[in-house]
Amino acid sequence: MALLNVLCYPDSRLHKVAKPVAQVDARIKKIVADMADTMYEAPGVGLAATQVDIHERIVVIDISEEQNELRVFINPEIIWSSPEKKAWREGCLSVPEFYDEVERPAQVRVRALDVDGKEFEVDADGLLAVCLQHELDHLQGKVFVEYLSILKRTRISQKLKKRAKELAGER
Ligand code: NI
């Protein structure tokens, strides 16, 4: 088991755009396993590779209550979004202790490769739809706070910078 360091907003590396995975090989499988360990340890319901400073299109999600249904999405793409929208209160491991409402399409269809490199599609609604859109945004270098007002974003950014300093013992 290996835990990866999760980047914290407003780290500029969170805004890098991830590249597609060329081949699902042993290296990618190791990244997936480490990302899953990191997500479960946090604990969180989703993690994008961007958040652990790996800029390749890899996402892990587990929205199950028991945290025993790992879903892996390699090179995921949203191939359909519903015109209907829904607002959810979102949080993010890269934005600790902040939650706010974001409106997104209520349903999406995503095409991706699984951990064996096999293509699949999933029709998602509810929390899974929110999670997929949130994590795919990360791969594009977008953090959910960017949907909020500049005022809110600035406040979050200031508080997290202060928190990071405190954690580093530089008060
Ligand atoms: Ni996030």
Tab-separated table of C-alpha atoms and ligand atoms in Angstrom:
chain	number	residue	atom	x	y	z
A	1	MET	CA	0.000	0.000	0.000
A	2	ALA	CA	1.317	3.400	-0.959
A	3	LEU	CA	-0.241	6.700	-0.081
A	4	LEU	CA	0.235	9.608	-2.446
A	5	ASN	CA	0.423	13.251	-1.468
A	6	VAL	CA	-2.799	15.100	-2.392
A	7	LEU	CA	-2.227	18.611	-3.749
A	8	CYS	CA	-4.144	21.324	-1.972
A	9	TYR	CA	-5.889	24.272	-3.654
A	10	PRO	CA	-4.619	26.855	-4.717
A	11	ASP	CA	-1.618	24.774	-5.894
A	12	SER	CA	-0.963	25.667	-9.552
A	13	ARG	CA	-0.302	21.993	-10.409
A	14	LEU	CA	-4.060	21.393	-9.967
A	15	HIS	CA	-4.539	23.406	-13.163
A	16	LYS	CA	-2.399	21.202	-15.411
A	17	VAL	CA	-4.279	19.378	-18.162
A	18	ALA	CA	-3.836	15.592	-18.028
A	19	LYS	CA	-2.665	13.602	-21.056
A	20	PRO	CA	-4.373	10.427	-22.264
A	21	VAL	CA	-2.924	7.123	-21.060
A	22	ALA	CA	-1.160	5.505	-24.031
A	23	GLN	CA	-1.254	1.966	-22.695
A	24	VAL	CA	-2.814	0.391	-19.600
A	25	ASP	CA	0.284	-1.404	-18.373
A	26	ALA	CA	1.838	-2.353	-15.006
A	27	ARG	CA	2.867	1.257	-14.358
A	28	ILE	CA	-0.732	2.469	-14.782
A	29	LYS	CA	-2.063	-0.397	-12.618
A	30	LYS	CA	0.330	0.631	-9.843
A	31	ILE	CA	-0.848	4.258	-10.103
A	32	VAL	CA	-4.492	3.075	-9.929
A	33	ALA	CA	-3.771	0.949	-6.834
A	34	ASP	CA	-1.948	3.804	-5.088
A	35	MET	CA	-4.722	6.263	-5.995
A	36	ALA	CA	-7.331	3.877	-4.558
A	37	ASP	CA	-5.324	3.505	-1.328
A	38	THR	CA	-5.026	7.290	-1.092
A	39	MET	CA	-8.759	7.830	-1.718
A	40	TYR	CA	-9.817	5.228	0.885
A	41	GLU	CA	-7.359	6.528	3.458
A	42	ALA	CA	-8.557	10.145	3.105
A	43	PRO	CA	-11.458	9.032	3.070
A	44	GLY	CA	-13.016	10.301	-0.138
A	45	VAL	CA	-15.450	9.110	-2.821
A	46	GLY	CA	-13.284	10.050	-5.791
A	47	LEU	CA	-9.772	11.008	-6.809
A	48	ALA	CA	-8.297	12.212	-10.093
A	49	ALA	CA	-4.627	11.628	-10.958
A	50	THR	CA	-4.128	15.403	-11.273
A	51	GLN	CA	-4.726	15.685	-7.518
A	52	VAL	CA	-1.695	13.493	-6.808
A	53	ASP	CA	0.456	15.376	-9.327
A	54	ILE	CA	0.205	12.678	-12.012
A	55	HIS	CA	-1.002	14.332	-15.192
A	56	GLU	CA	-2.554	11.391	-16.993
A	57	ARG	CA	-6.269	10.708	-17.523
A	58	ILE	CA	-6.991	8.372	-14.584
A	59	VAL	CA	-9.871	8.583	-12.092
A	60	VAL	CA	-10.901	6.314	-9.215
A	61	ILE	CA	-14.349	6.490	-7.623
A	62	ASP	CA	-16.132	4.563	-4.892
A	63	ILE	CA	-19.532	5.878	-3.862
A	64	SER	CA	-20.596	2.709	-2.034
A	65	GLU	CA	-21.449	2.897	1.655
A	66	GLU	CA	-19.062	0.032	2.492
A	67	GLN	CA	-16.287	1.546	0.353
A	68	ASN	CA	-15.831	-1.779	-1.406
A	69	GLU	CA	-16.909	-0.994	-4.994
A	70	LEU	CA	-13.913	0.583	-6.657
A	71	ARG	CA	-14.574	2.033	-10.106
A	72	VAL	CA	-11.630	2.848	-12.347
A	73	PHE	CA	-11.888	5.201	-15.330
A	74	ILE	CA	-8.914	5.488	-17.661
A	75	ASN	CA	-9.125	8.023	-20.503
A	76	PRO	CA	-12.723	8.844	-19.505
A	77	GLU	CA	-14.844	11.022	-21.782
A	78	ILE	CA	-18.350	12.355	-21.259
A	79	ILE	CA	-20.167	11.331	-24.421
A	80	TRP	CA	-23.620	12.610	-23.408
A	81	SER	CA	-25.008	15.016	-20.799
A	82	SER	CA	-28.658	15.512	-19.902
A	83	PRO	CA	-30.175	18.939	-20.561
A	84	GLU	CA	-31.687	18.655	-17.089
A	85	LYS	CA	-29.436	20.062	-14.359
A	86	LYS	CA	-29.134	19.442	-10.663
A	87	ALA	CA	-27.342	21.230	-7.820
A	88	TRP	CA	-25.285	19.189	-5.323
A	89	ARG	CA	-23.207	20.228	-2.377
A	90	GLU	CA	-19.686	19.241	-3.403
A	91	GLY	CA	-16.436	18.832	-1.547
A	92	CYS	CA	-12.947	17.881	-2.665
A	93	LEU	CA	-9.873	16.297	-1.079
A	94	SER	CA	-7.856	19.160	-2.592
A	95	VAL	CA	-10.119	21.748	-0.935
A	96	PRO	CA	-10.339	20.418	2.642
A	97	GLU	CA	-13.240	21.478	4.841
A	98	PHE	CA	-15.105	23.477	2.171
A	99	TYR	CA	-18.397	22.431	0.656
A	100	ASP	CA	-20.633	24.345	-1.711
A	101	GLU	CA	-23.366	23.859	-4.263
A	102	VAL	CA	-22.508	23.346	-7.916
A	103	GLU	CA	-25.080	22.909	-10.665
A	104	ARG	CA	-24.275	20.293	-13.314
A	105	PRO	CA	-26.120	18.058	-15.785
A	106	ALA	CA	-28.153	15.539	-13.750
A	107	GLN	CA	-27.122	12.558	-15.905
A	108	VAL	CA	-24.079	11.757	-17.991
A	109	ARG	CA	-22.852	8.881	-20.111
A	110	VAL	CA	-19.132	8.226	-19.813
A	111	ARG	CA	-16.887	6.058	-21.973
A	112	ALA	CA	-13.593	4.889	-20.499
A	113	LEU	CA	-11.132	2.016	-20.224
A	114	ASP	CA	-11.114	-0.215	-17.162
A	115	VAL	CA	-7.989	-1.339	-15.308
A	116	ASP	CA	-7.511	-4.137	-17.865
A	117	GLY	CA	-7.623	-1.671	-20.725
A	118	LYS	CA	-11.108	-2.778	-21.806
A	119	GLU	CA	-13.521	-0.108	-23.049
A	120	PHE	CA	-16.859	0.321	-21.269
A	121	GLU	CA	-19.671	2.842	-20.976
A	122	VAL	CA	-21.668	3.840	-17.938
A	123	ASP	CA	-24.900	5.799	-17.608
A	124	ALA	CA	-24.682	7.745	-14.388
A	125	ASP	CA	-27.086	9.804	-12.354
A	126	GLY	CA	-27.176	11.000	-8.743
A	127	LEU	CA	-23.895	11.038	-6.830
A	128	LEU	CA	-22.034	9.017	-9.478
A	129	ALA	CA	-22.889	11.612	-12.150
A	130	VAL	CA	-21.697	14.421	-9.871
A	131	CYS	CA	-18.524	12.552	-8.975
A	132	LEU	CA	-17.647	11.725	-12.574
A	133	GLN	CA	-18.091	15.321	-13.711
A	134	HIS	CA	-16.127	16.632	-10.715
A	135	GLU	CA	-13.228	14.213	-11.304
A	136	LEU	CA	-13.175	14.719	-15.084
A	137	ASP	CA	-12.954	18.467	-14.432
A	138	HIS	CA	-9.792	17.796	-12.386
A	139	LEU	CA	-8.233	16.112	-15.441
A	140	GLN	CA	-8.876	19.356	-17.361
A	141	GLY	CA	-7.197	21.344	-14.586
A	142	LYS	CA	-10.449	22.586	-13.113
A	143	VAL	CA	-11.312	22.566	-9.396
A	144	PHE	CA	-14.971	22.807	-8.297
A	145	VAL	CA	-14.431	26.133	-6.515
A	146	GLU	CA	-13.991	27.683	-9.961
A	147	TYR	CA	-17.777	27.388	-10.349
A	148	LEU	CA	-18.231	29.624	-7.295
A	149	SER	CA	-18.120	33.424	-7.140
A	150	ILE	CA	-14.719	35.145	-7.179
A	151	LEU	CA	-15.438	36.381	-3.676
A	152	LYS	CA	-15.971	32.851	-2.332
A	153	ARG	CA	-12.989	31.496	-4.246
A	154	THR	CA	-10.678	34.191	-2.901
A	155	ARG	CA	-11.828	33.524	0.651
A	156	ILE	CA	-11.283	29.763	0.268
A	157	SER	CA	-7.872	30.364	-1.269
A	158	GLN	CA	-6.801	32.653	1.590
A	159	LYS	CA	-8.038	30.274	4.293
A	160	LEU	CA	-6.295	27.284	2.702
A	161	LYS	CA	-3.017	29.190	2.312
A	162	LYS	CA	-3.203	30.109	5.993
A	163	ARG	CA	-4.009	26.507	6.909
A	164	ALA	CA	-1.057	25.213	4.871
A	165	LYS	CA	1.282	27.613	6.672
A	166	GLU	CA	-0.048	26.505	10.035
A	167	LEU	CA	0.394	22.849	9.091
A	168	ALA	CA	3.965	23.606	8.076
A	169	GLY	CA	4.512	25.174	11.499
A	170	GLU	CA	5.316	28.634	10.175
A	171	ARG	CA	2.633	30.514	12.070
B	1	NI	NI	-12.001	17.004	-6.184
